[in-house]
Amino acid sequence: MLAQPLGSCGLLAAGCLLFLYQLAGVTSSDIRTNGNRFIVKIDPKKTDSLDDFCHHLNAINITHSVAHDLTGISPDNFYGASLYLDNPNDVHALANLDSVQSVTPVTPMKPISPVSQHILTKPPPDGQSPDGFTPQIQTRVSELHARGIFGEGIKVAFLDSGIDCDHPALGPGFGPGHKIGFGYDLVGEDFDGSNKPVPDSDPCTQCGVHGTHVAGIVGAKDVGYGFQGVAPNATLGMYRELPVTLTDCHQSDLY
């Protein structure tokens, strides 16, 4: 949903990622091999480019593929790549190379569970209208709705965990002519953060908890529960880049 070039917030986010890359660096004897994806920090003084580094790996029979080239983000702070190793046990030989400064295994990171949650099964007892919803009053969204501004003709895209295309406030359906009008699955149904993505054209999931939640804040239709989104007439798009449930989120979903 960003419409501006990378600014200070983007640079801060990149810096945080680089901090994570360097913080988790371990020696070859410490590396767990329960996955086949690793962040490799390369010494730029000892290899001319990522291509040269990869050619050297192939020459010593460390078969691999590059998930993400990270050499251009901030070379003065981190120079390296995210790699898949065909044989995870090759990580020890990789970590001992003179041109490798550190190797970080990609590991699961589980979010904090909600303190409590409540599923609405009927409208609020006071008969609250959508524009009487307190957050929309506080953010003055209700004033826009009073002026007839509901997001008609606007497209809003999300990068998230997928979306429930059958949810009554968002669907049913996916594609041109539907509320969820566009999108793509960038990772596939079986992606867990350590295996290779298998993209397909359908971002719809049975739940897509976080993606559905966020899309609802922006564009949910009023279906009688005292709530509608900020722009209920907007067309939504979902680009799925997370596993189906947030309990399976990985660091690698960011890079």
Coordinates of C-alpha atoms in Angstrom, one line a residue:
M1 CA 0.0 0.0 0.0
L2 CA 3.1 2.3 0.0
A3 CA 2.9 5.1 -2.6
Q4 CA 6.1 6.9 -1.7
P5 CA 9.8 6.1 -2.2
L6 CA 11.8 4.4 0.5
G7 CA 12.3 7.1 3.3
S8 CA 13.6 7.1 6.8
C9 CA 11.1 4.5 8.0
G10 CA 12.2 2.2 5.2
L11 CA 15.8 2.7 6.0
L12 CA 15.1 2.0 9.6
A13 CA 13.3 -1.3 8.7
A14 CA 16.3 -2.3 6.5
G15 CA 18.6 -1.5 9.4
C16 CA 16.6 -3.7 11.7
L17 CA 16.8 -6.6 9.3
L18 CA 20.5 -6.2 8.9
F19 CA 20.8 -6.2 12.7
L20 CA 18.9 -9.5 12.8
Y21 CA 21.2 -10.9 10.1
Q22 CA 24.4 -10.1 12.0
L23 CA 23.0 -10.8 15.5
A24 CA 22.3 -14.5 14.8
G25 CA 25.6 -15.4 13.1
V26 CA 27.0 -18.6 14.5
T27 CA 30.1 -20.7 14.1
S28 CA 30.0 -23.9 12.0
S29 CA 29.9 -26.1 15.1
D30 CA 26.8 -24.3 16.4
I31 CA 24.7 -24.5 13.3
R32 CA 21.6 -26.6 13.4
T33 CA 20.7 -28.4 10.1
N34 CA 17.0 -29.0 10.5
G35 CA 16.3 -26.8 7.5
N36 CA 18.0 -26.0 4.3
R37 CA 17.9 -22.2 4.2
F38 CA 20.6 -20.0 5.6
I39 CA 21.7 -16.3 5.6
V40 CA 25.3 -16.1 4.6
K41 CA 27.4 -13.0 5.3
I42 CA 30.3 -12.8 2.8
D43 CA 33.5 -10.9 3.1
P44 CA 33.5 -8.5 0.1
K45 CA 37.3 -8.2 0.4
K46 CA 37.7 -11.9 -0.4
T47 CA 35.2 -12.4 -3.2
D48 CA 34.5 -10.1 -6.1
S49 CA 30.7 -10.7 -6.4
L50 CA 27.9 -13.0 -5.3
D51 CA 28.2 -14.7 -8.7
D52 CA 31.9 -15.4 -8.1
F53 CA 31.0 -16.7 -4.6
C54 CA 28.3 -19.0 -6.1
H55 CA 30.7 -20.3 -8.8
H56 CA 33.2 -21.2 -6.1
L57 CA 30.5 -23.1 -4.1
N58 CA 29.6 -25.1 -7.2
A59 CA 33.3 -25.8 -7.8
I60 CA 33.6 -27.4 -4.4
N61 CA 30.3 -29.3 -4.8
I62 CA 28.2 -27.2 -2.4
T63 CA 25.0 -27.3 -4.6
H64 CA 22.7 -24.5 -3.8
S65 CA 20.3 -21.8 -5.1
V66 CA 20.0 -18.1 -4.2
A67 CA 16.7 -17.2 -2.5
H68 CA 17.6 -13.5 -2.2
D69 CA 20.6 -11.5 -3.2
L70 CA 21.2 -9.2 -0.2
T71 CA 24.5 -7.6 -1.4
G72 CA 22.9 -4.4 -2.4
I73 CA 20.8 -3.4 0.7
S74 CA 23.6 -1.8 2.7
P75 CA 27.0 -3.3 1.7
D76 CA 28.9 -1.4 4.4
N77 CA 26.8 -3.2 7.0
F78 CA 25.9 -6.5 5.5
Y79 CA 27.0 -8.2 2.3
G80 CA 25.6 -11.6 1.5
A81 CA 22.7 -13.7 0.5
S82 CA 19.9 -16.0 1.6
L83 CA 20.7 -19.5 0.2
Y84 CA 19.0 -22.8 -0.1
L85 CA 21.4 -25.7 0.3
D86 CA 20.5 -29.0 -1.5
N87 CA 22.3 -30.8 1.3
P88 CA 21.9 -29.0 4.6
N89 CA 25.0 -30.8 6.0
D90 CA 27.1 -28.7 3.6
V91 CA 26.5 -25.8 5.9
H92 CA 29.6 -26.7 7.9
A93 CA 31.9 -26.6 4.9
L94 CA 30.2 -23.4 3.9
A95 CA 30.8 -21.7 7.3
N96 CA 34.5 -22.7 7.2
L97 CA 35.2 -20.9 3.9
D98 CA 37.6 -18.1 4.2
S99 CA 35.2 -15.8 2.3
V100 CA 32.3 -16.4 4.7
Q101 CA 32.0 -14.2 7.8
S102 CA 29.0 -15.9 9.4
V103 CA 26.1 -18.2 8.6
T104 CA 22.7 -17.8 10.2
P105 CA 20.1 -20.7 10.0
V106 CA 16.6 -19.6 9.2
T107 CA 14.5 -20.5 12.3
P108 CA 10.8 -20.3 13.2
M109 CA 9.6 -17.2 15.0
K110 CA 6.1 -17.6 16.6
P111 CA 4.1 -14.5 17.4
I112 CA 2.6 -13.7 20.8
S113 CA -0.8 -15.3 21.1
P114 CA -3.7 -12.9 21.7
V115 CA -4.7 -12.3 25.3
S116 CA -8.3 -12.9 24.4
Q117 CA -10.5 -13.0 21.4
H118 CA -14.2 -12.9 20.7
I119 CA -16.0 -13.9 17.5
L120 CA -19.2 -12.0 16.8
T121 CA -22.2 -14.2 16.0
K122 CA -24.9 -11.5 16.1
P123 CA -25.2 -7.7 15.8
P124 CA -24.4 -5.6 18.9
P125 CA -27.3 -5.3 21.3
D126 CA -27.5 -1.5 21.1
G127 CA -28.1 -1.6 17.3
Q128 CA -24.9 0.4 16.7
S129 CA -24.5 1.6 13.1
P130 CA -21.2 1.1 11.4
D131 CA -20.3 4.8 11.6
G132 CA -21.0 4.7 15.3
F133 CA -18.0 2.3 15.7
T134 CA -15.7 4.2 18.1
P135 CA -12.4 3.8 16.2
Q136 CA -14.0 5.2 13.0
I137 CA -15.2 8.2 15.0
Q138 CA -11.8 8.7 16.6
T139 CA -10.1 8.6 13.2
R140 CA -12.8 10.7 11.5
V141 CA -13.6 7.9 9.0
S142 CA -17.3 8.4 9.9
E143 CA -17.0 11.9 8.6
L144 CA -15.8 10.7 5.2
H145 CA -18.7 8.2 5.1
A146 CA -21.1 11.0 5.9
R147 CA -19.8 12.8 2.8
G148 CA -20.4 9.8 0.7
I149 CA -16.7 8.8 0.4
F150 CA -16.5 5.0 0.5
G151 CA -13.5 4.3 -1.7
E152 CA -15.3 3.8 -5.0
G153 CA -12.8 3.3 -7.8
I154 CA -9.8 2.8 -5.5
K155 CA -7.6 -0.3 -5.4
V156 CA -5.8 -1.3 -2.2
A157 CA -3.2 -4.1 -2.2
F158 CA -1.9 -6.1 0.7
L159 CA 1.2 -8.2 1.3
D160 CA 0.1 -10.7 4.0
S161 CA -1.0 -14.2 4.9
G162 CA -3.7 -14.6 2.2
I163 CA -7.4 -13.8 2.5
D164 CA -10.6 -15.6 3.1
C165 CA -12.4 -15.0 -0.2
D166 CA -15.6 -16.6 1.1
H167 CA -15.9 -14.3 4.1
P168 CA -19.3 -12.6 3.8
A169 CA -17.9 -9.1 4.4
L170 CA -15.2 -9.6 1.7
G171 CA -16.6 -12.1 -0.8
P172 CA -17.7 -14.4 -2.0
G173 CA -15.3 -14.9 -4.9
F174 CA -12.0 -13.7 -6.3
G175 CA -11.0 -12.0 -9.6
P176 CA -12.3 -9.3 -11.9
G177 CA -15.8 -8.1 -10.8
H178 CA -15.4 -9.3 -7.2
K179 CA -14.5 -7.2 -4.2
I180 CA -11.2 -9.1 -3.9
G181 CA -10.4 -8.4 -7.5
F182 CA -6.7 -9.2 -7.9
G183 CA -3.7 -10.7 -6.3
Y184 CA -1.3 -13.7 -6.3
D185 CA 0.1 -16.4 -4.0
L186 CA 3.8 -15.7 -3.9
V187 CA 4.7 -18.8 -1.8
G188 CA 2.2 -21.6 -2.2
E189 CA 0.2 -23.8 0.2
D190 CA 3.1 -25.8 1.6
F191 CA 5.6 -23.0 2.2
D192 CA 6.9 -23.0 5.8
G193 CA 9.8 -20.6 5.5
S194 CA 12.6 -23.1 5.0
N195 CA 11.5 -24.8 1.7
K196 CA 11.2 -23.2 -1.7
P197 CA 8.1 -21.2 -2.6
V198 CA 5.8 -22.7 -5.2
P199 CA 3.7 -19.6 -6.4
D200 CA 0.3 -19.8 -7.9
S201 CA -2.3 -17.4 -9.0
D202 CA -4.8 -17.8 -6.1
P203 CA -4.2 -15.9 -2.9
C204 CA -7.4 -17.2 -1.2
T205 CA -7.1 -19.3 1.9
Q206 CA -9.6 -20.9 4.3
C207 CA -8.7 -18.4 7.0
G208 CA -5.6 -16.2 6.3
V209 CA -6.1 -14.8 9.7
H210 CA -4.0 -11.7 9.6
G211 CA -4.6 -10.9 6.0
T212 CA -8.3 -11.3 6.3
H213 CA -8.3 -9.1 9.4
V214 CA -6.3 -6.3 7.8
A215 CA -8.3 -6.4 4.6
G216 CA -11.5 -6.1 6.7
I217 CA -10.2 -3.0 8.5
V218 CA -9.7 -1.4 5.1
G219 CA -12.6 -2.7 3.0
A220 CA -15.2 -4.9 4.8
K221 CA -18.8 -4.5 3.7
D222 CA -21.5 -3.9 6.3
V223 CA -23.2 -7.3 6.8
G224 CA -25.1 -6.3 9.9
Y225 CA -22.6 -6.6 12.7
G226 CA -22.2 -2.8 13.4
F227 CA -19.0 -2.5 11.4
Q228 CA -17.7 -1.7 8.0
G229 CA -14.2 -0.9 6.7
V230 CA -12.7 2.5 5.9
A231 CA -13.3 2.0 2.2
P232 CA -16.0 -0.6 1.8
N233 CA -16.4 0.1 -1.9
A234 CA -12.7 -0.2 -2.8
T235 CA -11.4 -3.2 -4.8
L236 CA -9.0 -5.2 -2.7
G237 CA -5.9 -7.2 -3.8
M238 CA -3.9 -9.8 -1.8
Y239 CA -0.4 -10.9 -2.5
R240 CA 0.2 -13.8 -0.1
E241 CA 3.8 -14.0 1.2
L242 CA 3.2 -15.7 4.6
P243 CA 2.1 -19.2 5.6
V244 CA -1.6 -19.7 6.1
T245 CA -1.6 -19.3 9.9
L246 CA 0.5 -16.8 11.8
T247 CA 1.6 -19.5 14.2
D248 CA 3.8 -20.7 11.4
C249 CA 5.5 -17.4 10.6
H250 CA 9.2 -17.4 10.0
Q251 CA 11.9 -14.8 9.9
S252 CA 12.5 -15.7 6.3
D253 CA 9.1 -14.3 5.3
L254 CA 10.8 -10.9 5.4
Y255 CA 13.7 -11.9 3.2

